[in-house]
Amino acid sequence: MRSLTIRRPDDWHLHLRDGAMMEGVIGDTSRHFARAIIMPNLVPPVVTTADARAYRERIVNAIPDGDTFEPLMTLYLTEGTSPDDLEEGKASGLITAVKLYPAGATTNSHGGVRDFEKAMPALERMAKIGLPLCVHGEVTTPDVDIFDREKVFIDTVLDPLRKRLPELKVTMEHVTTSDGIDYIKSAESNLAGSITTHHLIINRNAILVGGIRPHYYCLPVAKRESHRLALRAAATSGDRRFFLGTDSAPHIDPLKECGCGCAGIYTSINTMSCLAHVFEQDNALDRLEAFASLNGPAWYGLPANDETITLVRRDEPVDFPAKIETGAGTVTVFDPMFPLHWDVA
Ligand SMILES: [Zn+2]
């Protein structure tokens, strides 16, 4: 196959940041994607509907002329989140989902939830009004090995929560393990999972073999190869419960290349090329549209996009920049470690 036309994709997990960084990266998303779920982990985080409204306005103002892009806003769940504010946010059409970060799980998550009992009024209201919960599915206690965080989260937090609130719709974001895939498949309803571009491509060797490579470090951290293969199988299967959430997360190079580097991989610019490569390798190009453009909107109760994009397979590798310049500083672009031949025409 040399050319593939699919409905315009959406990104169901994206970090745009704010200010000069946002202005520097938003065009890489709006070029290809029609919509994205915008993560609320700013400093300070987006915790109220009023915060989200102001943030949305800053995003809309930064969209390059000529692009159409709809940011789908989320709120950062805290122990003090007001159920009424959530309900108003959903009713006004502004809020698409609420994000749960266990405290300390990743970038700017220190305000996250420590005591789930305190977040229960908000979670109960969400279940009642059909507002989905997006979870960063990792426990953060020091006794749990970082590579086991996802599985322990499923067993000790997510499964009990879903049993307590079976009507709550939960998106397990950036699934990284076969345990996560199996858990999502085992659910009868109200559970789906997003998968990033980079977790389909790298395993933990990319971070650690031959020297420490900070630009492959993200959270949840990439796992061993058997897990990557499970993610690939799920993503390329067409199963409606799995869809794209890039988790593209820009940090400037000095914050990645230092003694305590930040977690995050920047993939917005080459995600569609990487995905076409992955799906072609797995003889599943005919299912790329389901993963990138159909399953996500169906899960969130939104229509698929009417517009299309066309991916073309070029003879020569596509030349993506190794780094992009933003007003906040230089950001390194995800290097999949193989040449990319697919390009969005
Ligand atoms: Zn994220």
Coordinates of C-alpha atoms and ligand atoms in Angstrom, one line a residue:
M1 CA 0.0 0.0 0.0
R2 CA 1.4 3.4 -1.0
S3 CA -1.4 5.7 0.2
L4 CA -4.0 5.6 3.0
T5 CA -6.9 7.9 3.6
I6 CA -8.5 7.9 7.0
R7 CA -10.8 10.1 9.0
R8 CA -8.9 12.9 10.6
P9 CA -7.4 11.6 13.9
D10 CA -7.8 12.8 17.4
D11 CA -5.4 12.7 20.3
W12 CA -7.0 11.5 23.5
H13 CA -4.1 12.5 25.8
L14 CA -2.0 15.5 25.2
H15 CA 0.2 17.9 27.1
L16 CA 0.2 21.4 25.6
R17 CA 1.7 23.1 28.6
D18 CA 1.1 26.9 28.6
G19 CA 2.6 30.2 27.4
A20 CA 5.6 30.1 25.1
M21 CA 5.9 26.3 25.2
M22 CA 2.3 25.9 24.1
E23 CA 2.7 28.4 21.3
G24 CA 5.7 26.5 20.1
V25 CA 4.1 23.0 20.1
I26 CA 0.4 23.5 19.4
G27 CA 0.9 23.6 15.6
D28 CA 2.4 20.2 15.6
T29 CA -0.9 18.8 16.9
S30 CA -3.4 21.0 15.1
R31 CA -1.7 20.2 11.7
H32 CA -2.9 16.6 11.8
F33 CA -5.4 16.3 14.7
A34 CA -8.9 17.6 14.9
R35 CA -9.3 17.4 18.7
A36 CA -7.3 16.5 21.7
I37 CA -7.9 15.8 25.4
I38 CA -5.8 18.4 27.1
M39 CA -4.1 17.4 30.3
P40 CA -4.6 19.7 33.2
N41 CA -1.2 19.3 35.0
L42 CA -0.1 22.9 34.7
V43 CA 1.5 24.9 37.5
P44 CA -0.9 25.6 39.2
P45 CA -3.1 22.8 37.9
V46 CA -6.5 23.2 36.1
V47 CA -8.8 22.3 39.0
T48 CA -12.0 24.3 38.4
T49 CA -14.3 24.9 35.5
A50 CA -13.2 28.6 35.5
D51 CA -9.6 27.5 35.3
A52 CA -10.4 25.3 32.3
R53 CA -12.3 28.0 30.6
A54 CA -9.4 30.4 30.9
Y55 CA -6.9 27.8 29.8
R56 CA -9.1 26.8 26.8
E57 CA -9.1 30.5 25.7
R58 CA -5.3 30.6 25.8
I59 CA -5.1 27.5 23.7
V60 CA -7.6 28.7 21.1
N61 CA -5.7 31.9 20.8
A62 CA -2.5 30.0 20.1
I63 CA -3.9 27.8 17.3
P64 CA -2.1 28.7 14.0
D65 CA -4.2 30.6 11.5
G66 CA -5.9 28.2 9.1
D67 CA -5.9 25.2 11.4
T68 CA -9.1 23.9 12.9
F69 CA -8.6 22.3 16.3
E70 CA -10.8 21.7 19.2
P71 CA -9.3 21.4 22.7
L72 CA -11.3 19.0 24.9
M73 CA -10.7 20.2 28.4
T74 CA -10.2 18.2 31.6
L75 CA -10.1 19.0 35.2
Y76 CA -7.4 17.9 37.7
L77 CA -9.1 15.8 40.4
T78 CA -8.1 16.9 43.9
E79 CA -9.4 15.9 47.3
G80 CA -11.3 19.1 47.3
T81 CA -12.9 19.0 43.9
S82 CA -16.5 20.3 44.0
P83 CA -19.1 17.9 42.6
D84 CA -21.3 20.8 41.6
D85 CA -18.5 22.5 39.7
L86 CA -17.9 19.3 37.7
E87 CA -21.6 19.0 36.9
E88 CA -21.7 22.6 35.7
G89 CA -18.6 22.1 33.7
K90 CA -20.0 19.1 31.9
A91 CA -23.4 20.8 31.4
S92 CA -21.8 23.8 29.8
G93 CA -20.0 21.5 27.3
L94 CA -16.6 22.7 28.5
I95 CA -15.4 19.7 30.4
T96 CA -14.9 16.4 28.6
A97 CA -13.3 14.4 31.4
V98 CA -11.7 14.5 34.8
K99 CA -8.1 13.4 35.4
L100 CA -6.9 11.4 38.3
Y101 CA -3.2 11.7 39.2
P102 CA -2.1 9.7 42.2
A103 CA 0.0 12.3 44.1
G104 CA 3.5 12.3 42.9
A105 CA 2.9 10.0 39.9
T106 CA 4.4 12.3 37.2
T107 CA 5.1 15.9 36.1
N108 CA 3.3 18.4 38.4
S109 CA 1.2 15.8 40.1
H110 CA 2.0 16.7 43.7
G111 CA -1.5 18.1 44.1
G112 CA -3.1 14.8 43.2
V113 CA -5.2 12.4 45.2
R114 CA -3.7 10.8 48.3
D115 CA -6.9 9.7 50.1
F116 CA -9.5 8.4 47.7
E117 CA -12.2 8.6 50.3
K118 CA -11.9 12.4 50.1
A119 CA -12.4 12.3 46.3
M120 CA -15.5 10.0 46.5
P121 CA -18.1 12.8 46.4
A122 CA -16.7 14.0 43.1
L123 CA -16.3 10.5 41.7
E124 CA -19.9 9.6 42.7
R125 CA -21.2 12.6 40.9
M126 CA -19.2 11.8 37.8
A127 CA -20.7 8.3 37.7
K128 CA -24.1 9.8 38.1
I129 CA -23.8 12.4 35.3
G130 CA -21.6 10.3 32.9
L131 CA -18.5 12.3 33.1
P132 CA -15.5 10.0 32.4
L133 CA -12.5 9.6 34.6
C134 CA -9.1 9.5 33.0
V135 CA -6.6 7.8 35.2
H136 CA -2.8 7.9 35.4
G137 CA -2.8 4.2 36.6
E138 CA 0.2 4.0 38.8
V139 CA 0.6 3.7 42.5
T140 CA 3.4 5.9 43.9
T141 CA 4.3 4.4 47.2
P142 CA 8.0 3.8 47.7
D143 CA 7.5 0.1 48.5
V144 CA 6.3 -0.6 44.9
D145 CA 8.9 -1.2 42.2
I146 CA 8.5 1.4 39.4
F147 CA 8.0 -1.3 36.8
D148 CA 5.1 -2.8 38.9
R149 CA 3.3 0.4 39.6
E150 CA 0.6 -0.2 36.9
K151 CA -0.3 -3.7 37.9
V152 CA -0.4 -2.8 41.6
F153 CA -2.6 0.2 40.8
I154 CA -5.1 -2.0 38.9
D155 CA -5.3 -4.5 41.8
T156 CA -5.3 -2.1 44.7
V157 CA -7.0 1.1 43.4
L158 CA -8.7 0.8 40.0
D159 CA -10.5 -2.5 40.5
P160 CA -11.9 -1.7 43.9
L161 CA -13.0 1.8 42.6
R162 CA -14.7 0.2 39.6
K163 CA -16.5 -2.3 41.9
R164 CA -17.6 0.5 44.1
L165 CA -18.8 2.7 41.3
P166 CA -19.6 0.4 38.3
E167 CA -21.3 3.2 36.5
L168 CA -18.2 5.3 36.4
K169 CA -16.7 5.4 33.0
V170 CA -12.9 5.0 33.2
T171 CA -10.2 5.6 30.7
M172 CA -7.0 3.9 31.6
E173 CA -4.5 6.2 30.0
H174 CA -1.2 5.3 28.5
V175 CA -1.5 1.6 29.2
T176 CA 2.1 0.1 29.4
T177 CA 1.7 -3.5 30.4
S178 CA 0.0 -6.7 29.3
D179 CA -1.7 -6.6 32.8
G180 CA -3.4 -3.4 31.8
I181 CA -4.4 -4.7 28.4
D182 CA -5.8 -7.9 30.0
Y183 CA -7.7 -5.9 32.6
I184 CA -9.3 -3.7 30.0
K185 CA -10.3 -6.7 28.0
S186 CA -11.8 -8.4 31.0
A187 CA -14.2 -5.6 31.7
E188 CA -17.7 -5.9 30.5
S189 CA -18.3 -2.2 30.2
N190 CA -17.2 1.3 31.2
L191 CA -13.5 0.7 30.8
A192 CA -11.2 1.6 27.8
G193 CA -7.6 2.3 27.4
S194 CA -5.4 4.8 25.5
I195 CA -2.0 3.8 24.2
T196 CA 0.8 6.1 23.3
T197 CA 2.9 6.1 20.1
H198 CA 6.2 5.7 21.9
H199 CA 5.1 2.7 24.0
L200 CA 4.3 0.9 20.7
I201 CA 7.9 1.4 19.6
I202 CA 10.3 1.4 22.6
N203 CA 10.8 -1.0 25.5
R204 CA 12.9 -0.1 28.5
N205 CA 16.2 -1.0 26.7
A206 CA 15.8 2.3 24.8
I207 CA 16.3 4.2 28.1
L208 CA 19.0 2.1 29.7
V209 CA 21.2 0.2 27.2
G210 CA 24.4 1.8 26.1
G211 CA 24.1 4.7 28.4
I212 CA 21.2 6.5 29.9
R213 CA 19.0 8.2 27.3
P214 CA 16.8 10.8 28.9
H215 CA 14.7 11.5 25.8
Y216 CA 13.2 8.0 26.0
Y217 CA 12.3 8.5 29.7
C218 CA 8.6 9.0 30.4
L219 CA 6.0 8.0 32.9
P220 CA 4.6 5.4 33.0
V221 CA 8.1 4.2 32.2
A222 CA 8.5 1.8 29.2
K223 CA 8.4 -1.8 30.2
R224 CA 10.0 -5.0 28.9
E225 CA 9.5 -6.3 25.4
S226 CA 6.7 -8.7 26.1
H227 CA 4.6 -5.8 27.4
R228 CA 5.3 -3.7 24.3
L229 CA 4.2 -6.6 22.1
A230 CA 0.9 -6.8 24.1
L231 CA 0.3 -3.1 23.4
R232 CA 1.0 -3.6 19.7
A233 CA -1.4 -6.4 19.5
A234 CA -4.1 -4.5 21.3
A235 CA -3.6 -1.3 19.2
T236 CA -3.5 -3.0 15.9
S237 CA -6.4 -5.3 16.7
G238 CA -9.2 -2.8 15.9
D239 CA -10.7 -3.6 19.3
R240 CA -12.9 -0.6 20.1
R241 CA -11.6 -0.4 23.7
F242 CA -8.2 0.8 22.6
F243 CA -7.3 4.2 21.0
L244 CA -4.6 6.7 20.5
G245 CA -3.5 9.0 23.3
T246 CA 0.0 10.2 22.4
D247 CA 0.9 11.6 25.8
S248 CA 3.1 13.9 23.9
A249 CA 4.8 15.9 26.7
P250 CA 7.3 18.5 25.8
H251 CA 10.1 19.5 28.1
I252 CA 13.0 21.8 27.2
D253 CA 16.3 19.9 26.8
P254 CA 18.0 21.3 29.9
L255 CA 15.2 19.8 32.0
K256 CA 15.7 16.4 30.3
E257 CA 19.5 16.3 30.1
C258 CA 20.5 16.8 33.7
G259 CA 21.0 14.9 37.0
C260 CA 17.3 14.5 37.6
G261 CA 15.6 14.7 34.3
C262 CA 11.8 15.2 33.7
A263 CA 9.6 12.5 32.3
G264 CA 8.0 13.0 28.9
I265 CA 8.5 12.3 25.2
Y266 CA 7.5 14.7 22.5
T267 CA 5.8 12.9 19.6
S268 CA 3.1 15.2 18.2
I269 CA 5.1 16.1 15.2
N270 CA 5.8 12.6 13.9
T271 CA 3.1 10.5 15.6
M272 CA 1.1 9.7 12.4
S273 CA 4.2 8.7 10.5
C274 CA 5.3 6.4 13.4
L275 CA 1.9 4.9 13.7
A276 CA 1.6 4.1 10.0
H277 CA 5.0 2.4 10.2
V278 CA 3.9 0.3 13.2
F279 CA 0.6 -0.7 11.7
E280 CA 2.3 -1.5 8.3
Q281 CA 4.8 -3.7 10.1
D282 CA 1.9 -5.6 11.8
N283 CA -0.1 -5.8 8.5
A284 CA -2.8 -3.7 10.1
L285 CA -2.9 -0.5 8.1
D286 CA -6.6 -1.1 7.5
R287 CA -7.0 -0.8 11.3
L288 CA -5.1 2.4 11.8
E289 CA -8.2 4.4 11.3
A290 CA -10.0 2.6 14.1
F291 CA -7.2 3.2 16.5
A292 CA -6.5 6.8 15.6
S293 CA -9.8 8.2 14.4
L294 CA -12.8 6.0 15.4
N295 CA -12.5 4.2 18.7
G296 CA -11.7 7.3 20.7
P297 CA -14.7 9.4 19.7
A298 CA -17.0 6.4 20.1
W299 CA -15.8 6.0 23.6
Y300 CA -16.3 9.6 24.5
G301 CA -19.7 9.8 22.8
L302 CA -18.5 12.2 20.1
P303 CA -18.9 11.9 16.3
A304 CA -15.9 10.8 14.3
N305 CA -14.4 13.7 12.2
D306 CA -15.9 14.2 8.8
E307 CA -12.6 15.4 7.3
T308 CA -9.9 13.0 6.2
I309 CA -6.1 12.9 6.0
T310 CA -4.0 11.0 3.5
L311 CA -0.8 9.2 4.5
V312 CA 1.6 8.6 1.7
R313 CA 4.5 6.1 1.7
R314 CA 7.6 7.9 0.3
D315 CA 10.6 6.2 -1.2
E316 CA 13.0 8.4 0.7
P317 CA 12.7 8.7 4.5
V318 CA 10.7 11.7 5.7
D319 CA 12.9 14.4 7.2
F320 CA 11.6 15.2 10.7
P321 CA 13.6 17.7 12.7
A322 CA 15.6 16.2 15.6
K323 CA 14.7 19.2 17.7
I324 CA 12.1 22.0 17.5
E325 CA 12.7 25.5 18.8
T326 CA 10.0 27.1 21.0
G327 CA 9.9 30.4 22.8
A328 CA 10.5 28.4 26.0
G329 CA 13.6 26.6 24.7
T330 CA 14.6 23.6 22.5
V331 CA 12.6 20.4 22.6
T332 CA 13.9 17.1 21.3
V333 CA 11.6 15.2 19.0
F334 CA 11.0 11.4 19.6
D335 CA 13.4 9.4 17.5
P336 CA 11.8 6.0 16.7
M337 CA 15.3 4.6 15.8
F338 CA 14.1 3.6 12.3
P339 CA 13.6 5.7 9.2
L340 CA 10.0 6.9 8.7
H341 CA 8.6 6.6 5.2
W342 CA 5.0 7.5 5.8
D343 CA 4.1 11.1 5.6
V344 CA 0.8 13.0 6.0
A345 CA 0.3 14.5 2.5
Ligands
ZN1 ZN 0.4 12.4 30.3

